[in-house]
mmCIF file of C-alpha atoms in Angstrom:
data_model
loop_
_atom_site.group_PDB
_atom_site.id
_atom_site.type_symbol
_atom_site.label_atom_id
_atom_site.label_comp_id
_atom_site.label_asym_id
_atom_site.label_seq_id
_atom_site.Cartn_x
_atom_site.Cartn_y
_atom_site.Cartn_z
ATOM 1 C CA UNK A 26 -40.565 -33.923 -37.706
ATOM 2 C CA UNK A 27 -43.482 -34.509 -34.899
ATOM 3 C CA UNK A 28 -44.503 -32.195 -32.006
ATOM 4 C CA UNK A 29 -43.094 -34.969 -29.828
ATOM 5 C CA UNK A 30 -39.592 -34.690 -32.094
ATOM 6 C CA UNK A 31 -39.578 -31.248 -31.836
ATOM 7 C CA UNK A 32 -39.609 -31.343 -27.909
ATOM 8 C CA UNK A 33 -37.355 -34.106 -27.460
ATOM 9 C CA UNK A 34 -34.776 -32.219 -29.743
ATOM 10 C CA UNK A 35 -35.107 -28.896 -27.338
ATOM 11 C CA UNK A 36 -34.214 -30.556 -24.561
ATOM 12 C CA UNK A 37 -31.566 -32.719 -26.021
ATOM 13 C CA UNK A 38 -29.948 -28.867 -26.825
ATOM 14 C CA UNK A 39 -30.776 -27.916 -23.475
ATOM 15 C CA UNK A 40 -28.962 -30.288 -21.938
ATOM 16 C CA UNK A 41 -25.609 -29.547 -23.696
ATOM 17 C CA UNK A 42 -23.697 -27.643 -21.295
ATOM 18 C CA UNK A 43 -20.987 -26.432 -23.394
ATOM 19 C CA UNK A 44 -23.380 -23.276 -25.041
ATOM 20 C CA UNK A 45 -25.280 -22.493 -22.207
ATOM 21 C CA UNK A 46 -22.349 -22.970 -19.569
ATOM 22 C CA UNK A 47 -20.095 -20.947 -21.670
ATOM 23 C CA UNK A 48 -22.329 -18.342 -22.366
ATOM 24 C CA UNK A 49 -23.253 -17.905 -18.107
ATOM 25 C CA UNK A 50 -19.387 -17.698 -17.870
ATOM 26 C CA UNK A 51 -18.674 -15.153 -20.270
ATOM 27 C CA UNK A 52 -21.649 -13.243 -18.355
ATOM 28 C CA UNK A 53 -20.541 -13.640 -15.433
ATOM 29 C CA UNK A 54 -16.446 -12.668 -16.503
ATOM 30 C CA UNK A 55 -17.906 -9.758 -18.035
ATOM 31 C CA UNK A 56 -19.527 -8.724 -14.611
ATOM 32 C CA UNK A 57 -16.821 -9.453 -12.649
ATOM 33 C CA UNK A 58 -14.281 -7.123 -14.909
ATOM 34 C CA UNK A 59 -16.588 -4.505 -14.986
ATOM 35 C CA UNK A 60 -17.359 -4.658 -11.196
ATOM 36 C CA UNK A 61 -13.268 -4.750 -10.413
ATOM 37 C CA UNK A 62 -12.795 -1.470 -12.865
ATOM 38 C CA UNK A 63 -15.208 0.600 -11.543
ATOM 39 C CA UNK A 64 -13.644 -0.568 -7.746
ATOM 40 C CA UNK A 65 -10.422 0.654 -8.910
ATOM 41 C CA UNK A 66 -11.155 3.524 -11.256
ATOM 42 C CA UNK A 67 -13.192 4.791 -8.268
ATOM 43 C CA UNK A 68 -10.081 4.145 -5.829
ATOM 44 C CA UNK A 69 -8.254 5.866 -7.981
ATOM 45 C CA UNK A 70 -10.700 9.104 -8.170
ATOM 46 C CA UNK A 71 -11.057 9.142 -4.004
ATOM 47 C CA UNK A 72 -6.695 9.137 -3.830
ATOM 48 C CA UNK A 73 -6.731 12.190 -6.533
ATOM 49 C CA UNK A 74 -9.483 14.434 -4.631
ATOM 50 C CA UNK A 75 -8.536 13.289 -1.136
ATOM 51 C CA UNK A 76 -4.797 13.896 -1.829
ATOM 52 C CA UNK A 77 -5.379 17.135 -3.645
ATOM 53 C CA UNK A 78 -7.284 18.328 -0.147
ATOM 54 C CA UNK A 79 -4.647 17.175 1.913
ATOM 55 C CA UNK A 80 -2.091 19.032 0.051
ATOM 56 C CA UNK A 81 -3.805 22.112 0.687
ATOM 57 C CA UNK A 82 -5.120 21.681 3.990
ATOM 58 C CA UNK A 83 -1.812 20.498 5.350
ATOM 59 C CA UNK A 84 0.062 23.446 3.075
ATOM 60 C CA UNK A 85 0.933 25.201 6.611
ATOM 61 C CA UNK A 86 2.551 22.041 7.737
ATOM 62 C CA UNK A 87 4.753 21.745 4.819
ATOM 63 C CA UNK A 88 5.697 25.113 4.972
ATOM 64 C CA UNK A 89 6.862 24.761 8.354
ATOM 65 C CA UNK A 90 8.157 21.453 8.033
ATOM 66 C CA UNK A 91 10.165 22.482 5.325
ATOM 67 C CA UNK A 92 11.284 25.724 7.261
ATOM 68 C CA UNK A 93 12.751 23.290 10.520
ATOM 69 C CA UNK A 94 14.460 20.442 8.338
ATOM 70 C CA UNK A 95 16.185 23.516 6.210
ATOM 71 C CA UNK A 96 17.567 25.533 9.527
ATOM 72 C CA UNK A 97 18.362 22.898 11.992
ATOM 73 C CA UNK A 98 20.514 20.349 9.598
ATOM 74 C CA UNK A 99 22.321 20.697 6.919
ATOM 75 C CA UNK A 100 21.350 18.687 3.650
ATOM 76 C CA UNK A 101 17.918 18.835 1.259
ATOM 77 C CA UNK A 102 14.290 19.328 2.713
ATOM 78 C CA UNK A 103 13.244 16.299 0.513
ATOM 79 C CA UNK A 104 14.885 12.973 0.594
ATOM 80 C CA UNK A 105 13.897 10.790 -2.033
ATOM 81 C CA UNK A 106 14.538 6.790 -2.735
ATOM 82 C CA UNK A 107 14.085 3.973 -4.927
ATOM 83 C CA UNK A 108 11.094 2.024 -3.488
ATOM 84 C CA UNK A 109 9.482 -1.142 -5.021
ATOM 85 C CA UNK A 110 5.556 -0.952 -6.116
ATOM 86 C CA UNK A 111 2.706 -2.453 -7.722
ATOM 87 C CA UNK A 112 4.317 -5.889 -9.329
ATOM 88 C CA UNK A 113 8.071 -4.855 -8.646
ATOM 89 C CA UNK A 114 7.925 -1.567 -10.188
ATOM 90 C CA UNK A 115 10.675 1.208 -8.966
ATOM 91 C CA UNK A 116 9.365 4.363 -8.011
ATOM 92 C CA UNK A 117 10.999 7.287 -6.754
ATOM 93 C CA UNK A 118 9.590 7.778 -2.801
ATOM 94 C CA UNK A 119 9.347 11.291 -1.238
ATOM 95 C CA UNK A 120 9.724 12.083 2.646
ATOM 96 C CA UNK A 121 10.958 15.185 4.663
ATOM 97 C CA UNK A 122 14.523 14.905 5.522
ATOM 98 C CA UNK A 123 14.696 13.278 9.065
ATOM 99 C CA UNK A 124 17.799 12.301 9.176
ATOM 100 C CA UNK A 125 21.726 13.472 8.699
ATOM 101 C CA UNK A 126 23.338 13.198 5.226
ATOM 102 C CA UNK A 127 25.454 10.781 6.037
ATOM 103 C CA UNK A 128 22.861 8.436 7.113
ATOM 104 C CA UNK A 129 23.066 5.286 4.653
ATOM 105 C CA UNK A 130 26.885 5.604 4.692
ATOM 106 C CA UNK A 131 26.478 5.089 8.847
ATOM 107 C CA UNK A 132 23.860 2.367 8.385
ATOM 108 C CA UNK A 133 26.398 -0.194 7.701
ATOM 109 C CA UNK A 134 28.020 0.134 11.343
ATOM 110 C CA UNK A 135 24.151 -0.092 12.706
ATOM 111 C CA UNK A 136 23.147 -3.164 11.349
ATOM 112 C CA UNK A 137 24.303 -5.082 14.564
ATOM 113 C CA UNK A 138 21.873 -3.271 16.522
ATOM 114 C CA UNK A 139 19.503 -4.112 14.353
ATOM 115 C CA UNK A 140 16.217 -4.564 16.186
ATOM 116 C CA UNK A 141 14.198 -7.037 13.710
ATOM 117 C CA UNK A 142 14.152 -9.993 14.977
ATOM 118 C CA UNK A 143 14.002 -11.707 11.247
ATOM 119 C CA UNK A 144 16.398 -9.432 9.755
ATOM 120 C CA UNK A 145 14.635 -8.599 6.317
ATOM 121 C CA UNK A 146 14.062 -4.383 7.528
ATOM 122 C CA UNK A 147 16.135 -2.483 9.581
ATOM 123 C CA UNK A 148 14.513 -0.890 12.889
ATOM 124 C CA UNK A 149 16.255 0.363 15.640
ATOM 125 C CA UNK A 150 14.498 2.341 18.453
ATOM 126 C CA UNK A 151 17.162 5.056 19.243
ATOM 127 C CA UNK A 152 18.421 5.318 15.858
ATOM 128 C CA UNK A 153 21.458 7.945 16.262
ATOM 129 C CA UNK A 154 21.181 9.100 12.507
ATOM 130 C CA UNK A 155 18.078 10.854 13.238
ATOM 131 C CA UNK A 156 17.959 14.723 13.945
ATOM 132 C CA UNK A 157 16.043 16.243 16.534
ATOM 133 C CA UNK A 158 13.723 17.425 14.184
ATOM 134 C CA UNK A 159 13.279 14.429 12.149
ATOM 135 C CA UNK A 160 12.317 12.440 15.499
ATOM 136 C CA UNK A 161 9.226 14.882 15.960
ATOM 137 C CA UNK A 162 8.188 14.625 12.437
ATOM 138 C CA UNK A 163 8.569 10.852 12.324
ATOM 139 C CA UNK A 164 6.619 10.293 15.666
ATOM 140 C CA UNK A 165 3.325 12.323 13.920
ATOM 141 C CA UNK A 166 4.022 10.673 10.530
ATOM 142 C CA UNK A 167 4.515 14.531 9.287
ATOM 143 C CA UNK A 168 7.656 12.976 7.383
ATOM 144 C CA UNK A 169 5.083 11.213 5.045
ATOM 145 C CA UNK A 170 3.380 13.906 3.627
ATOM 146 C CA UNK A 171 5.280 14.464 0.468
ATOM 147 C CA UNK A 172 3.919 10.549 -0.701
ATOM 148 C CA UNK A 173 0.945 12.354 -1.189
ATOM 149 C CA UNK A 174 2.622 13.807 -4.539
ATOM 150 C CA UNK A 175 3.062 9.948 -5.166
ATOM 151 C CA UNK A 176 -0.488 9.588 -4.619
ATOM 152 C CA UNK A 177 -1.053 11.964 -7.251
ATOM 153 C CA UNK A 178 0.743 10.631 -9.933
ATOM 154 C CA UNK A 179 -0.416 7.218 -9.221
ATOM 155 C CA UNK A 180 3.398 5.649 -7.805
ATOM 156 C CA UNK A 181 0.981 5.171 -4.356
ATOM 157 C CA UNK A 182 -2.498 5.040 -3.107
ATOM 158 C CA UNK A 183 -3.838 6.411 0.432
ATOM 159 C CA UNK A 184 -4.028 3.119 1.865
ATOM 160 C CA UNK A 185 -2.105 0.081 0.853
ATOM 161 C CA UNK A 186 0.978 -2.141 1.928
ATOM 162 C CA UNK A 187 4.040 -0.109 2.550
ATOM 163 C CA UNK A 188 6.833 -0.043 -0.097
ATOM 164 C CA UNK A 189 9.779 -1.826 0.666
ATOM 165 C CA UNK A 190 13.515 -1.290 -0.618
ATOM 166 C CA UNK A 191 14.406 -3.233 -3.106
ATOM 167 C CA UNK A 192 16.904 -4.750 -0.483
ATOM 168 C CA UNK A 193 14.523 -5.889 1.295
ATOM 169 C CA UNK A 194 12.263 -7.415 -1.539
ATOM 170 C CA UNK A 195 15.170 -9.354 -2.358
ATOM 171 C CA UNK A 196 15.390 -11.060 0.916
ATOM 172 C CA UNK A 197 11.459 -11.956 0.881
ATOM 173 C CA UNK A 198 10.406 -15.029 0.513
ATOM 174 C CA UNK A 199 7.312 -16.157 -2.794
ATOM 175 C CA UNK A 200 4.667 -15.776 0.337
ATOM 176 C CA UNK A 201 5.654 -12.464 0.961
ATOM 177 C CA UNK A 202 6.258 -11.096 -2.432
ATOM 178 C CA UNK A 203 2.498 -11.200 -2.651
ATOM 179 C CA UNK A 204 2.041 -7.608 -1.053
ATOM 180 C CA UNK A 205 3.616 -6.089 -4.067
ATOM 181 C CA UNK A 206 0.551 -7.256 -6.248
ATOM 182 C CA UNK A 207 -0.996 -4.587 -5.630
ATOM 183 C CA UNK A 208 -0.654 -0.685 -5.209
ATOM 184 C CA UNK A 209 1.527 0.074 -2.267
ATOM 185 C CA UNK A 210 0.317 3.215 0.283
ATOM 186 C CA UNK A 211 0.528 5.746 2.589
ATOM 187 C CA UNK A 212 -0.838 4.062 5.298
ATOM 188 C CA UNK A 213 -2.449 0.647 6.022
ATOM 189 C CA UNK A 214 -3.381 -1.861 8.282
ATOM 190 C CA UNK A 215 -0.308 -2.832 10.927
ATOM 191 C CA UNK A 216 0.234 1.228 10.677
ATOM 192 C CA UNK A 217 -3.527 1.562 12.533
ATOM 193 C CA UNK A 218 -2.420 -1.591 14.489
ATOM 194 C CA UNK A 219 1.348 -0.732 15.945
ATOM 195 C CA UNK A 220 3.081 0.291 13.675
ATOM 196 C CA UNK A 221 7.180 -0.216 14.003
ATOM 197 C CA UNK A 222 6.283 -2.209 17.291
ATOM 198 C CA UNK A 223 4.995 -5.203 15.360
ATOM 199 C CA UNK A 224 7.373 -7.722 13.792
ATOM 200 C CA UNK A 225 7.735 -8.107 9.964
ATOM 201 C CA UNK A 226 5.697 -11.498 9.955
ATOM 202 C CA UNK A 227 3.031 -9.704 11.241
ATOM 203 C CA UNK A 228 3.080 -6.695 8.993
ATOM 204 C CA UNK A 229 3.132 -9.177 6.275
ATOM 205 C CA UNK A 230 -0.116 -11.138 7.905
ATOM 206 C CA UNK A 231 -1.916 -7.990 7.841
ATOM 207 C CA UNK A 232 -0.735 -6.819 4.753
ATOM 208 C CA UNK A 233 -2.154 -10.488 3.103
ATOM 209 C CA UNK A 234 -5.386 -9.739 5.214
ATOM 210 C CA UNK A 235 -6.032 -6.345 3.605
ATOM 211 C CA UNK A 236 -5.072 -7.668 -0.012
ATOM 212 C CA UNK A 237 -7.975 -10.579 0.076
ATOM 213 C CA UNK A 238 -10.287 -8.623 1.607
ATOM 214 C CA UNK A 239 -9.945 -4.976 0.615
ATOM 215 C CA UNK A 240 -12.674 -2.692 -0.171
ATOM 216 C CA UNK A 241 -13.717 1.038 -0.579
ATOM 217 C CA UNK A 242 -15.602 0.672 3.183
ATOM 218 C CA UNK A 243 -12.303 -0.705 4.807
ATOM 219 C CA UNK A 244 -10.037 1.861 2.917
ATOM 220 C CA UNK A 245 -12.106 4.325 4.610
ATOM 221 C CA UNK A 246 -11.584 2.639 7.924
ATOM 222 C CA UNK A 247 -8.049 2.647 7.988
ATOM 223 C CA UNK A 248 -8.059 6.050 6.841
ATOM 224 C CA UNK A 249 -10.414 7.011 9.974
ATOM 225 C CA UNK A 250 -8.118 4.825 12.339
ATOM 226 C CA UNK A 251 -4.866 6.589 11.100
ATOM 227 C CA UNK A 252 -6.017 9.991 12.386
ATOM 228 C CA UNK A 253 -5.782 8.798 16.226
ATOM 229 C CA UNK A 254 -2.221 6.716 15.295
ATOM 230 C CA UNK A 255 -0.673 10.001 14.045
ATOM 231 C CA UNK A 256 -2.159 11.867 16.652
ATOM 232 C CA UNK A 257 -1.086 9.406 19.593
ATOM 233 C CA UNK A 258 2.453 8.604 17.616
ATOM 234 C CA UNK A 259 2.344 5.431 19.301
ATOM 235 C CA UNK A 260 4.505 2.631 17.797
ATOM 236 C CA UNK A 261 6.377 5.235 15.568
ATOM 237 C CA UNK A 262 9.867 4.929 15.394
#
């Protein structure tokens, strides 16, 4: 074979796309799978340690908390429920006790009053199965504390879409089934922008917004903008 063989031949195997193309693909599949684990292994890392400080910072809060939902109603300090996460997975969900024991048995005669306009959750401003003490707590979000044990053994992440009831999941439609494919959390992005005072379509929109375009930096902004919602308590029902 000639010099001017041996060239021609080169680029003839140059030109085939299917080893080089394949090859930059792999590459490139390889990156991207690393890049995502490290995003969500270090996720995972920042909702252990910040969690971990919370529950210890916040330990006088509990205490107390715990102390006021014990004395002023009877029933448990904890309330826990089935809740749907990450790809339709049940999960037992922790709160403080804010309402009356006999609270789902009542919710059937509520439903009329019902003040989502769509119907899929239940919201109702002046909801009478709520104690005294339960409406403080709810209005400063201290009622959600105890999701930070969810945090910890990885049910929940700090930020992320609400979990629904399974109830409720059945009623949503394929479009909005898409904020269970990922983690659900303690707070997110309709919390920081209204909270119970925005419909369901829009805490879905937001939900979809934070799901394609999520990140470390705007976890930590929604954490930063959730300290002024809990302290203002506006939009919490």
């Amino acid at each position: 074979m000639t010099r001017y063989e041996e060239i021609i031949t080169l680029r003839r195997e140059w030109k085939r796309p299917s080893v080089f193309r394949h090859n930059r693909i792999q590459f490139r599949m390889l990156v991207w799978n690393i890049t995502i684990g490290a995003s969500k292994t270090f996720k995972r890392m920042m909702d252990i340690i910040l969690a971990v400080i919370a529950l210890l910072l916040g330990s006088p809060v509990f205490l107390i908390t715990a102390a006021l939902v014990k004395f002023t109603s009877p029933g448990p300090i904890i309330f826990s429920q089935i809740r749907v996460g990450k790809y339709g997975r049940h999960f037992k969900f922790y709160k403080f006790r804010s309402m009356y024991i006999d609270a789902e048995a009542r919710k059937a005669e509520l439903l009329k009053n019902n003040e989502s306009s769509d119907g899929v959750i239940f919201k109702m401003k002046r909801d009478p199965r709520i104690t005294p003490v339960g409406r403080f707590i709810r209005k400063f979000s201290i009622d959600e504390l105890p999701q930070l044990f969810n945090v910890i053994l990885g049910d929940m992440s700090l930020v992320g879409p609400r979990p629904p009831l399974p109830s409720e999941v059945r009623a949503y439609t394929l479009e909005e089934r898409k904020r269970l494919n990922i983690t659900p959390g303690i707070t997110c992005l309709w919390q920081v922008s209204g909270r119970s005072e925005l419909p369901f379509s829009k805490q879905i929109a937001l939900d979809k917004e934070y799901i394609a375009s999520r990140s470390a930096f705007k976890d930590f902004l929604i954490l930063l903008k959730t300290i002024p919602a809990i302290l203002t308590g506006k939009g919490a029902w």
